[in-house]
Coordinates of C-alpha atoms and ligand atoms in Angstrom, one line a residue:
M1 CA 19.8 -19.4 9.4
V2 CA 19.7 -15.7 8.7
A3 CA 21.4 -13.2 11.0
W4 CA 19.4 -10.1 12.0
K5 CA 21.9 -7.2 12.3
N6 CA 21.6 -3.5 12.5
L7 CA 22.3 -1.6 9.3
D8 CA 25.2 0.3 10.9
T9 CA 27.0 -2.9 11.9
L10 CA 27.3 -4.0 8.3
T11 CA 30.7 -3.4 6.6
S12 CA 29.1 -3.1 3.2
F13 CA 26.9 -0.3 4.5
E14 CA 30.0 1.7 5.5
D15 CA 31.4 1.0 2.1
L16 CA 28.2 2.2 0.4
A17 CA 28.3 5.4 2.5
K18 CA 31.9 6.0 1.3
T19 CA 31.0 5.8 -2.4
E20 CA 31.3 9.0 -4.4
R21 CA 28.1 11.0 -4.7
V22 CA 26.6 11.0 -8.1
N23 CA 26.1 14.5 -9.6
L24 CA 22.6 14.0 -10.9
I25 CA 22.6 17.2 -13.0
E26 CA 25.7 16.0 -15.0
A27 CA 24.4 12.4 -15.1
M28 CA 21.0 13.4 -16.5
T29 CA 22.0 16.1 -18.9
G30 CA 22.3 15.5 -22.7
E31 CA 23.6 12.2 -24.0
N32 CA 24.5 11.0 -20.5
G33 CA 20.9 11.2 -19.5
A34 CA 19.7 9.4 -22.6
E35 CA 22.1 6.6 -21.9
R36 CA 21.0 6.3 -18.3
V37 CA 17.3 6.1 -19.1
K38 CA 18.0 3.1 -21.4
K39 CA 20.4 1.5 -18.9
Y40 CA 18.9 1.9 -15.5
S41 CA 15.6 0.1 -16.0
V42 CA 14.5 -3.3 -14.8
P43 CA 11.4 -5.2 -16.0
M44 CA 8.6 -5.8 -13.5
A45 CA 5.6 -8.1 -13.9
E46 CA 2.6 -7.3 -16.0
G47 CA 4.6 -5.1 -18.5
F48 CA 5.8 -2.6 -15.9
V49 CA 9.3 -1.3 -15.8
Y50 CA 11.0 0.3 -12.9
N51 CA 13.3 3.1 -14.2
Y52 CA 15.8 4.5 -11.8
A53 CA 17.9 6.6 -14.2
A54 CA 17.1 9.8 -12.2
K55 CA 18.3 8.4 -8.9
Q56 CA 21.7 9.2 -7.5
V57 CA 23.2 5.9 -8.5
D58 CA 26.0 4.7 -10.8
E59 CA 28.0 1.5 -11.3
E60 CA 30.1 2.1 -8.1
V61 CA 27.0 2.8 -6.0
L62 CA 25.1 -0.1 -7.4
T63 CA 28.0 -2.5 -6.9
A64 CA 28.2 -1.4 -3.2
M65 CA 24.4 -1.9 -3.0
E66 CA 24.7 -5.5 -4.3
K67 CA 27.2 -6.2 -1.6
L68 CA 24.9 -4.8 1.1
A69 CA 22.0 -6.8 -0.2
E70 CA 24.1 -9.9 0.1
E71 CA 25.5 -9.1 3.6
A72 CA 22.1 -8.1 4.9
Q73 CA 20.8 -11.5 3.4
L74 CA 17.8 -9.8 1.9
A75 CA 16.9 -12.7 -0.4
E76 CA 17.4 -15.2 2.4
K77 CA 15.2 -13.2 4.8
F78 CA 12.4 -13.1 2.2
E79 CA 12.8 -16.8 1.7
A80 CA 12.6 -17.4 5.5
L81 CA 9.5 -15.2 5.6
Y82 CA 7.6 -17.0 2.8
N83 CA 8.6 -20.4 4.2
G84 CA 6.9 -19.6 7.4
E85 CA 9.6 -18.3 9.9
V86 CA 8.2 -16.1 12.7
V87 CA 9.4 -12.9 11.2
N88 CA 6.9 -10.7 13.1
T89 CA 8.8 -11.2 16.3
G90 CA 7.0 -8.5 18.3
E91 CA 3.7 -10.4 18.0
K92 CA 5.4 -13.8 17.6
R93 CA 3.6 -14.4 14.3
L94 CA 4.4 -15.7 10.8
V95 CA 4.0 -13.2 7.9
L96 CA 1.9 -14.8 5.2
H97 CA 0.2 -12.2 3.0
Q98 CA 2.1 -13.4 -0.1
L99 CA 0.4 -16.9 0.4
T100 CA -3.0 -15.4 -0.4
R101 CA -1.8 -15.0 -4.0
G102 CA 0.7 -17.8 -4.5
Q103 CA 3.1 -20.3 -3.1
L104 CA 6.7 -19.1 -3.4
G105 CA 8.2 -21.8 -1.2
D106 CA 7.4 -24.8 0.9
P107 CA 3.9 -25.5 2.2
V108 CA 3.4 -23.4 5.4
V109 CA 1.5 -25.3 8.1
A110 CA 0.4 -23.3 11.1
D111 CA -2.1 -24.2 13.8
G112 CA -2.4 -27.5 12.1
V113 CA -3.6 -26.0 8.8
D114 CA -1.9 -25.6 5.4
K115 CA -2.2 -21.9 5.2
R116 CA -2.2 -21.6 1.4
K117 CA -5.2 -24.0 1.3
F118 CA -6.9 -22.0 4.0
Y119 CA -6.6 -18.7 2.0
V120 CA -7.7 -20.3 -1.2
E121 CA -10.7 -21.9 0.6
Q122 CA -11.8 -18.5 1.8
Q123 CA -11.4 -17.1 -1.7
N124 CA -13.6 -19.9 -3.0
R125 CA -16.2 -19.3 -0.3
I126 CA -16.3 -15.6 -1.2
A127 CA -16.5 -16.4 -4.9
E128 CA -19.5 -18.7 -4.3
F129 CA -21.2 -16.1 -2.2
A130 CA -20.6 -13.3 -4.6
N131 CA -21.8 -15.4 -7.5
K132 CA -25.0 -16.1 -5.7
V133 CA -25.5 -12.4 -4.9
H134 CA -25.0 -11.6 -8.6
A135 CA -27.3 -14.3 -9.7
G136 CA -30.1 -13.2 -7.4
E137 CA -29.9 -16.4 -5.2
I138 CA -29.0 -14.3 -2.2
V139 CA -31.4 -11.5 -2.0
N140 CA -33.0 -9.0 0.4
A141 CA -36.2 -9.6 2.4
D142 CA -38.4 -8.7 -0.6
G143 CA -36.6 -11.1 -2.8
E144 CA -34.8 -8.3 -4.7
K145 CA -31.2 -8.2 -5.8
F146 CA -28.6 -6.3 -3.8
T147 CA -27.2 -3.5 -5.9
T148 CA -24.7 -1.8 -3.6
V149 CA -21.9 -3.2 -1.3
V150 CA -20.7 -1.0 1.6
Q151 CA -17.5 -1.8 3.4
I152 CA -17.3 -0.8 7.0
G153 CA -13.7 -0.8 8.3
I154 CA -10.7 1.4 9.0
G155 CA -7.0 1.5 8.3
G156 CA -5.9 -1.7 6.5
S157 CA -9.6 -2.8 6.5
D158 CA -10.4 0.2 4.4
L159 CA -7.5 2.0 2.6
G160 CA -6.2 -0.8 0.3
P161 CA -9.6 -2.2 -0.8
R162 CA -10.9 1.3 -1.3
A163 CA -7.8 2.4 -3.4
I164 CA -8.1 -0.8 -5.5
Y165 CA -11.9 -0.4 -6.0
L166 CA -11.4 3.2 -7.2
A167 CA -8.5 2.1 -9.4
L168 CA -10.7 -0.5 -11.1
E169 CA -14.2 1.0 -11.1
N170 CA -13.9 2.6 -14.6
W171 CA -12.0 -0.4 -16.0
A172 CA -14.8 -2.7 -14.8
K173 CA -17.5 -0.5 -16.2
K174 CA -15.8 -0.4 -19.6
N175 CA -15.1 -4.1 -19.6
G176 CA -18.5 -5.4 -18.6
A177 CA -17.3 -6.5 -15.2
F178 CA -19.1 -4.0 -13.0
K179 CA -21.5 -5.8 -10.8
M180 CA -22.3 -3.6 -7.8
E181 CA -21.4 -0.2 -6.7
A182 CA -19.1 -0.1 -3.7
K183 CA -19.1 2.5 -0.9
F184 CA -16.9 2.7 2.2
I185 CA -17.5 3.9 5.7
S186 CA -14.4 4.3 7.8
N187 CA -14.2 7.4 10.0
V188 CA -16.0 7.5 13.3
D189 CA -17.0 11.0 12.4
P190 CA -20.8 10.4 12.2
D191 CA -20.9 12.5 9.0
D192 CA -19.0 9.8 7.2
A193 CA -21.6 7.1 7.9
S194 CA -24.5 9.5 7.4
A195 CA -23.2 10.7 4.0
V196 CA -22.8 7.1 2.7
L197 CA -26.2 6.0 4.1
N198 CA -27.9 9.1 2.5
S199 CA -26.3 8.2 -0.8
I200 CA -27.6 4.6 -1.0
D201 CA -30.8 2.6 -1.0
V202 CA -30.3 0.6 2.2
A203 CA -32.9 -1.9 1.3
H204 CA -30.7 -3.0 -1.6
S205 CA -27.4 -2.7 0.2
L206 CA -25.1 -5.4 1.5
F207 CA -22.7 -4.3 4.2
V208 CA -19.3 -5.9 4.7
L209 CA -18.1 -5.5 8.3
V210 CA -14.3 -5.8 8.1
S211 CA -12.2 -6.0 11.2
K212 CA -9.3 -8.4 11.7
S213 CA -9.4 -7.9 15.5
G214 CA -13.1 -7.5 15.8
T215 CA -12.4 -4.8 18.5
T216 CA -11.8 -1.6 16.6
L217 CA -13.9 1.1 18.2
E218 CA -14.5 3.1 15.0
T219 CA -15.6 0.1 13.1
L220 CA -17.9 -1.3 15.8
T221 CA -19.4 2.1 16.3
N222 CA -20.1 2.4 12.6
E223 CA -21.6 -1.1 12.5
S224 CA -24.1 0.0 15.2
F225 CA -24.8 3.2 13.2
V226 CA -25.6 1.1 10.1
K227 CA -27.7 -1.5 12.1
D228 CA -29.7 1.4 13.5
A229 CA -30.3 2.8 10.0
L230 CA -31.4 -0.7 8.8
K231 CA -33.7 -1.1 11.8
N232 CA -35.2 2.3 11.2
A233 CA -35.9 1.3 7.6
G234 CA -37.8 -1.8 8.9
L235 CA -35.0 -4.2 7.8
D236 CA -33.4 -7.1 9.5
A237 CA -29.7 -6.2 9.8
S238 CA -28.5 -9.8 9.9
K239 CA -29.9 -10.3 6.4
H240 CA -27.9 -7.3 5.1
M241 CA -24.5 -7.8 6.7
I242 CA -21.5 -10.1 6.2
A243 CA -18.3 -10.1 8.2
V244 CA -14.6 -10.5 7.4
T245 CA -12.5 -11.1 10.4
S246 CA -10.0 -13.5 11.9
E247 CA -11.3 -16.8 13.3
T248 CA -10.2 -15.8 16.8
S249 CA -12.0 -12.5 16.9
P250 CA -15.2 -11.8 18.8
L251 CA -17.1 -11.4 15.5
A252 CA -16.3 -14.8 14.2
K253 CA -19.0 -16.8 15.8
S254 CA -21.7 -14.1 15.9
D255 CA -25.2 -14.8 14.4
D256 CA -25.5 -11.2 13.4
Y257 CA -24.2 -11.9 9.9
L258 CA -25.4 -13.6 6.7
A259 CA -22.0 -15.1 6.3
A260 CA -18.5 -14.7 7.7
F261 CA -15.2 -15.0 5.8
F262 CA -11.8 -15.3 7.4
M263 CA -8.2 -14.0 7.3
D264 CA -5.9 -14.7 10.2
D265 CA -3.3 -13.2 12.5
Y266 CA -0.5 -13.9 10.0
I267 CA -1.8 -11.2 7.7
G268 CA -1.2 -7.7 8.9
G269 CA -4.1 -5.3 8.4
R270 CA -2.2 -3.1 6.0
Y271 CA -1.1 -6.2 4.0
S272 CA -4.6 -7.6 3.9
S273 CA -5.9 -6.3 0.5
S274 CA -5.2 -9.7 -1.2
S275 CA -6.9 -11.6 1.6
A276 CA -10.7 -11.8 2.3
V277 CA -10.5 -8.2 3.4
G278 CA -10.1 -7.1 -0.2
G279 CA -11.6 -10.2 -1.6
A280 CA -15.1 -9.8 -0.3
V281 CA -15.8 -6.2 -1.4
L282 CA -13.9 -6.5 -4.7
S283 CA -15.5 -9.9 -5.7
L284 CA -18.9 -8.4 -5.0
A285 CA -18.2 -5.2 -6.9
F286 CA -16.4 -6.7 -9.9
G287 CA -16.9 -10.5 -9.7
P288 CA -14.5 -13.1 -8.4
E289 CA -12.7 -13.5 -11.7
V290 CA -11.5 -9.9 -11.6
F291 CA -10.3 -10.4 -8.0
A292 CA -8.5 -13.5 -9.2
Q293 CA -6.7 -11.5 -11.9
F294 CA -5.6 -9.0 -9.3
L295 CA -4.1 -11.8 -7.2
E296 CA -2.3 -13.2 -10.3
G297 CA -0.7 -9.8 -10.9
A298 CA 0.5 -9.7 -7.3
A299 CA 1.8 -13.2 -7.5
E300 CA 3.8 -12.5 -10.6
E301 CA 5.5 -9.5 -8.9
D302 CA 6.1 -11.6 -5.7
K303 CA 8.1 -14.0 -7.9
L304 CA 10.4 -11.2 -9.0
S305 CA 10.9 -10.1 -5.4
A306 CA 12.3 -13.6 -4.7
K307 CA 15.2 -13.1 -7.2
K308 CA 18.6 -13.0 -5.5
N309 CA 20.2 -10.6 -7.9
L310 CA 19.6 -7.0 -6.8
R311 CA 19.5 -5.6 -10.3
E312 CA 16.9 -8.0 -11.4
N313 CA 14.7 -7.6 -8.4
P314 CA 12.7 -4.3 -8.7
E315 CA 11.5 -4.4 -5.1
M316 CA 14.9 -5.0 -3.5
L317 CA 16.4 -2.3 -5.7
D318 CA 13.8 0.2 -5.0
A319 CA 14.1 -0.6 -1.2
M320 CA 17.9 -0.3 -1.4
I321 CA 17.8 3.1 -3.2
G322 CA 15.3 4.3 -0.6
V323 CA 17.6 3.3 2.3
Y324 CA 20.6 4.9 0.5
E325 CA 18.6 8.2 0.2
R326 CA 17.4 8.0 3.9
N327 CA 20.6 6.8 5.6
V328 CA 23.4 8.0 3.4
L329 CA 22.0 11.1 1.7
G330 CA 19.8 12.0 4.7
Y331 CA 16.5 12.7 2.9
P332 CA 13.6 12.6 5.3
C333 CA 10.5 12.1 3.0
T334 CA 9.4 10.3 -0.1
A335 CA 6.5 11.5 -2.3
V336 CA 4.5 8.9 -4.3
L337 CA 3.1 10.6 -7.4
P338 CA 0.9 8.4 -9.6
Y339 CA 0.0 10.1 -12.9
S340 CA -3.3 8.4 -13.0
Q341 CA -6.6 9.5 -11.6
A342 CA -7.5 5.8 -11.1
L343 CA -4.8 5.7 -8.4
S344 CA -6.2 8.7 -6.5
R345 CA -6.3 6.9 -3.2
F346 CA -3.2 4.8 -3.7
P347 CA -0.9 7.3 -1.9
A348 CA -3.2 7.2 1.1
H349 CA -2.9 3.4 1.2
L350 CA 0.9 3.6 0.8
Q351 CA 1.1 6.0 3.7
Q352 CA -0.3 3.4 6.0
L353 CA 1.6 0.5 4.4
D354 CA 4.9 2.3 4.7
M355 CA 4.7 4.4 7.8
E356 CA 2.8 1.9 10.0
S357 CA 5.4 -0.7 8.9
N358 CA 8.6 1.1 9.1
G359 CA 7.9 4.0 11.5
K360 CA 9.9 2.3 14.2
C361 CA 12.8 3.4 16.4
V362 CA 13.7 0.1 18.0
N363 CA 15.1 -2.9 16.2
R364 CA 13.7 -6.5 16.2
F365 CA 15.3 -7.0 19.6
G366 CA 13.7 -3.9 21.2
E367 CA 17.0 -1.9 21.1
R368 CA 17.0 1.8 20.0
V369 CA 18.6 2.1 16.6
S370 CA 21.0 4.9 16.0
Y371 CA 20.0 5.6 12.4
P372 CA 16.8 7.0 10.7
T373 CA 14.2 4.4 9.6
G374 CA 11.0 4.9 7.6
P375 CA 10.6 8.2 5.7
I376 CA 7.5 10.3 5.8
I377 CA 5.3 9.3 2.8
F378 CA 2.9 11.6 1.1
G379 CA 1.4 12.0 -2.4
E380 CA -1.3 13.0 -4.8
P381 CA -2.0 12.1 -8.3
G382 CA -0.3 14.1 -11.1
T383 CA -0.9 16.5 -12.6
N384 CA -3.0 17.9 -9.7
G385 CA 0.0 17.8 -7.3
Q386 CA 2.0 19.9 -9.7
H387 CA -0.4 22.8 -9.1
S388 CA -0.1 22.4 -5.3
F389 CA 2.9 21.2 -3.4
Y390 CA 5.5 20.8 -6.3
Q391 CA 6.7 24.3 -5.6
L392 CA 8.4 23.0 -2.4
L393 CA 9.6 19.9 -4.2
H394 CA 11.4 22.0 -6.9
Q395 CA 12.6 25.0 -4.9
G396 CA 12.2 24.1 -1.2
T397 CA 15.1 23.7 1.2
D398 CA 14.6 19.9 1.6
I399 CA 15.3 17.4 -1.1
V400 CA 12.3 15.0 -1.3
P401 CA 13.0 11.8 -3.4
L402 CA 10.1 11.1 -5.7
Q403 CA 8.4 7.9 -6.8
F404 CA 6.4 8.5 -10.0
V405 CA 4.0 6.0 -11.5
G406 CA 2.8 6.5 -15.1
F407 CA 0.7 4.6 -17.6
K408 CA 0.9 4.8 -21.4
N409 CA -2.8 4.5 -21.9
S410 CA -5.9 5.8 -20.2
Q411 CA -8.5 3.3 -18.9
L412 CA -11.5 4.6 -20.8
K413 CA -9.8 5.5 -24.1
N414 CA -12.1 8.4 -24.3
D415 CA -9.9 11.4 -25.2
V416 CA -9.8 14.6 -27.2
V417 CA -7.1 16.3 -29.2
I418 CA -6.7 19.9 -28.0
Q419 CA -3.8 22.1 -29.2
G420 CA -2.3 19.1 -31.1
S421 CA -2.2 16.5 -28.3
T422 CA -4.5 14.2 -26.4
S423 CA -5.1 14.6 -22.7
Q424 CA -3.3 11.3 -22.1
Q425 CA -0.3 12.7 -24.0
K426 CA -0.4 15.8 -21.9
L427 CA -0.5 13.7 -18.8
C428 CA 2.5 11.6 -19.9
A429 CA 4.4 14.7 -21.2
N430 CA 4.1 16.2 -17.8
V431 CA 5.6 13.3 -15.9
A432 CA 8.5 13.0 -18.3
A433 CA 9.1 16.8 -18.0
Q434 CA 9.0 16.6 -14.2
I435 CA 11.6 13.9 -14.0
V436 CA 14.1 16.0 -16.0
A437 CA 13.1 19.3 -14.4
F438 CA 13.7 17.8 -10.9
A439 CA 17.0 16.1 -11.9
C440 CA 18.6 18.8 -14.1
G441 CA 17.1 22.0 -12.8
K442 CA 17.7 25.3 -14.7
S443 CA 20.0 28.1 -13.9
D444 CA 18.7 31.7 -13.8
E445 CA 20.4 34.8 -12.6
N446 CA 17.2 35.7 -10.9
R447 CA 17.5 33.4 -7.8
N448 CA 13.8 33.3 -7.5
K449 CA 13.5 31.6 -10.9
N450 CA 16.5 29.4 -10.3
F451 CA 16.0 25.6 -10.1
E452 CA 18.9 23.9 -8.3
G453 CA 18.0 20.5 -9.7
A454 CA 19.7 17.3 -8.3
R455 CA 16.3 16.1 -7.0
P456 CA 16.1 12.4 -7.5
S457 CA 13.1 10.4 -8.8
S458 CA 12.2 7.0 -10.1
I459 CA 9.3 6.0 -12.3
I460 CA 7.3 2.8 -12.6
I461 CA 5.8 2.8 -16.1
G462 CA 2.9 0.5 -17.2
D463 CA 0.5 0.1 -20.0
E464 CA -2.8 0.6 -18.2
V465 CA -4.5 0.3 -14.8
T466 CA -6.0 -3.2 -14.9
P467 CA -6.7 -5.8 -12.2
R468 CA -3.4 -7.5 -13.0
T469 CA -1.3 -4.3 -13.1
I470 CA -2.8 -3.0 -9.9
G471 CA -2.0 -6.3 -8.2
A472 CA 1.6 -6.1 -9.4
L473 CA 1.9 -2.5 -8.2
L474 CA 0.5 -3.3 -4.8
A475 CA 2.9 -6.3 -4.4
H476 CA 5.8 -4.0 -5.5
F477 CA 5.3 -1.6 -2.6
E478 CA 4.5 -4.3 0.0
N479 CA 7.7 -6.1 -0.9
K480 CA 9.8 -2.9 -1.1
I481 CA 8.7 -1.9 2.4
M482 CA 9.5 -5.4 3.7
F483 CA 13.1 -5.3 2.3
Q484 CA 13.6 -1.8 3.8
G485 CA 12.5 -3.3 7.2
F486 CA 15.1 -6.0 6.8
L487 CA 17.8 -3.5 6.1
W488 CA 16.9 -1.4 9.1
N489 CA 16.6 -4.6 11.2
I490 CA 13.1 -3.5 12.4
N491 CA 9.9 -5.5 12.6
S492 CA 7.7 -4.1 9.8
F493 CA 4.7 -6.2 10.8
D494 CA 3.5 -4.9 14.2
Q495 CA 2.1 -1.4 15.1
E496 CA 2.4 -0.8 18.8
G497 CA 2.7 2.9 18.1
V498 CA -1.1 3.2 17.5
Q499 CA -2.1 1.9 20.9
L500 CA -1.4 4.8 23.3
G501 CA -3.8 7.2 21.6
K502 CA -6.6 4.5 21.7
V503 CA -6.1 4.0 25.4
L504 CA -6.2 7.7 26.2
A505 CA -9.3 8.2 24.0
K506 CA -11.1 5.5 26.1
R507 CA -10.1 7.3 29.3
V508 CA -11.6 10.5 27.9
L509 CA -14.8 8.8 27.0
A510 CA -15.0 7.2 30.5
H511 CA -14.3 10.7 32.0
E512 CA -11.3 9.4 33.8
T513 CA -9.1 12.3 32.9
D514 CA -6.9 14.9 34.6
G515 CA -4.3 17.5 33.6
A516 CA -4.0 18.4 30.0
L517 CA -6.3 15.5 28.9
K518 CA -9.1 16.9 31.1
E519 CA -8.6 20.5 29.8
F520 CA -8.7 19.3 26.1
S521 CA -11.8 17.2 26.9
D522 CA -13.5 20.2 28.3
L523 CA -12.4 22.4 25.4
L524 CA -13.9 19.8 23.0
N525 CA -17.1 19.6 25.0
I526 CA -16.9 15.8 25.6
Ligands
LIG601 O1 -9.0 -4.6 11.1 P1 -9.0 -4.0 12.4 O2 -8.6 -5.0 13.5 O3 -10.3 -3.4 12.8 O4 -7.9 -2.9 12.5 C1 -7.9 -1.8 11.7 C2 -6.6 -1.0 11.6 O5 -6.3 -0.6 12.9 C3 -4.9 -0.7 13.1 O6 -4.7 -1.8 14.0 C4 -4.3 0.5 13.7 O7 -5.0 0.9 14.8 C5 -4.3 -1.0 11.8 O8 -3.1 -1.7 11.8 C6 -5.4 -1.8 11.2 O9 -5.3 -1.9 9.8

């Protein structure tokens, strides 16, 4: 049995807080820095390494972290989770997203069903459907092939699949795996649906309605928007739409869809990219084999997350360093900075993944915690970010820990040599330079040009963005966030904080308002 305890009740956390602070400037300057870069690196799956040389850690800090990982029973808690314990206590649910890509422990039976078998069965159904669409066996009313797939969904039913699609679009085109163009409609802003509908040929488009709950206002509104557009084009909407939902949702039994594929309540929306939620659109866009490779990459990283030794477990280590930065060093934010255009929407996905999971002020038992939990997450791809908000990161009054991601190779291998280097070399040179600039700083008598340094960062380095590497990267962050939730003793798998706004919006739409709500409704002309 694992014991769920608040972070500040753990002796080893007090000991970690008492360790001497690492002087990052000294640690990262000259030979010291070179040694650290070689030493503070742990292999991940799919050829990635997690390098934490530029974090404020040393042997003393890492030893204290190992003790905390043990006392907090991080490995045991993950084991309990993947063996089917009700870890999502708020909603009284199991947490099974890792089962969509592999079986780390015992078979998990819930509601009388072997859950691994259920997820694989859904993947097989999707694969069969996608293959038939690609082969022209499932076609539009005129017997013509579908060329475009449009996902309608929001939050977890949009961000992860969209980020992964964008990450792999060029890879698929280059590797002969591109089957259908994918588009996404998420915002209830009518301009979103209109713009997408204007950019496609609806007669050759297949829409994937994705809603785990089947009740999300934005998604149901956009579904009607699309159905109207199909009707106006003289098309039968039910021949152009499939659904991905949970078996208990109102959408599950509807006749409005060509086919329905299922996830379940044991997979949180933001953790659903490796379920049917990502599976349908990605298998249609790139083929089921590519989606299978993505799952394999995620499964390989999951295996590393199950390692007991902190220094061999990249996710546990990354989580622990984040908690040290948040709860001992007092840093409020974390920036995620992928040096890869393919990962342009990855930070947006991580914002939901991290902040919806760990933005909590009560523990698993509903008691207020007296320490900070999830940091504010933001990010942009490099080098674009360098020319926008890095000013604050380098010289602002807050220290923002950074999480870089870099790749040795571009996806398309189409490059030019300008001023003696390729664009890919320039990209990689910039990320290397930033790590050292942030850590070491640079003294200048002119205070305006002075860089104080001591700004910590880590980097995940890989070979190239591929289905397998993007799977591993996704699993890294999912599991990191899970371990942080364990350390903070919060439930990372519910999201009650999003409900109040939805309830008030419904009141506005029903004109049941008073006070400030009425005034704002009037101001906005509702
Ligand atoms: O898939 P659904 O049920 O439509 O939910 C969409 C999103 O809305 C949320 O519930 C937040 O409102 C997210 O957690 C979820 O990813």
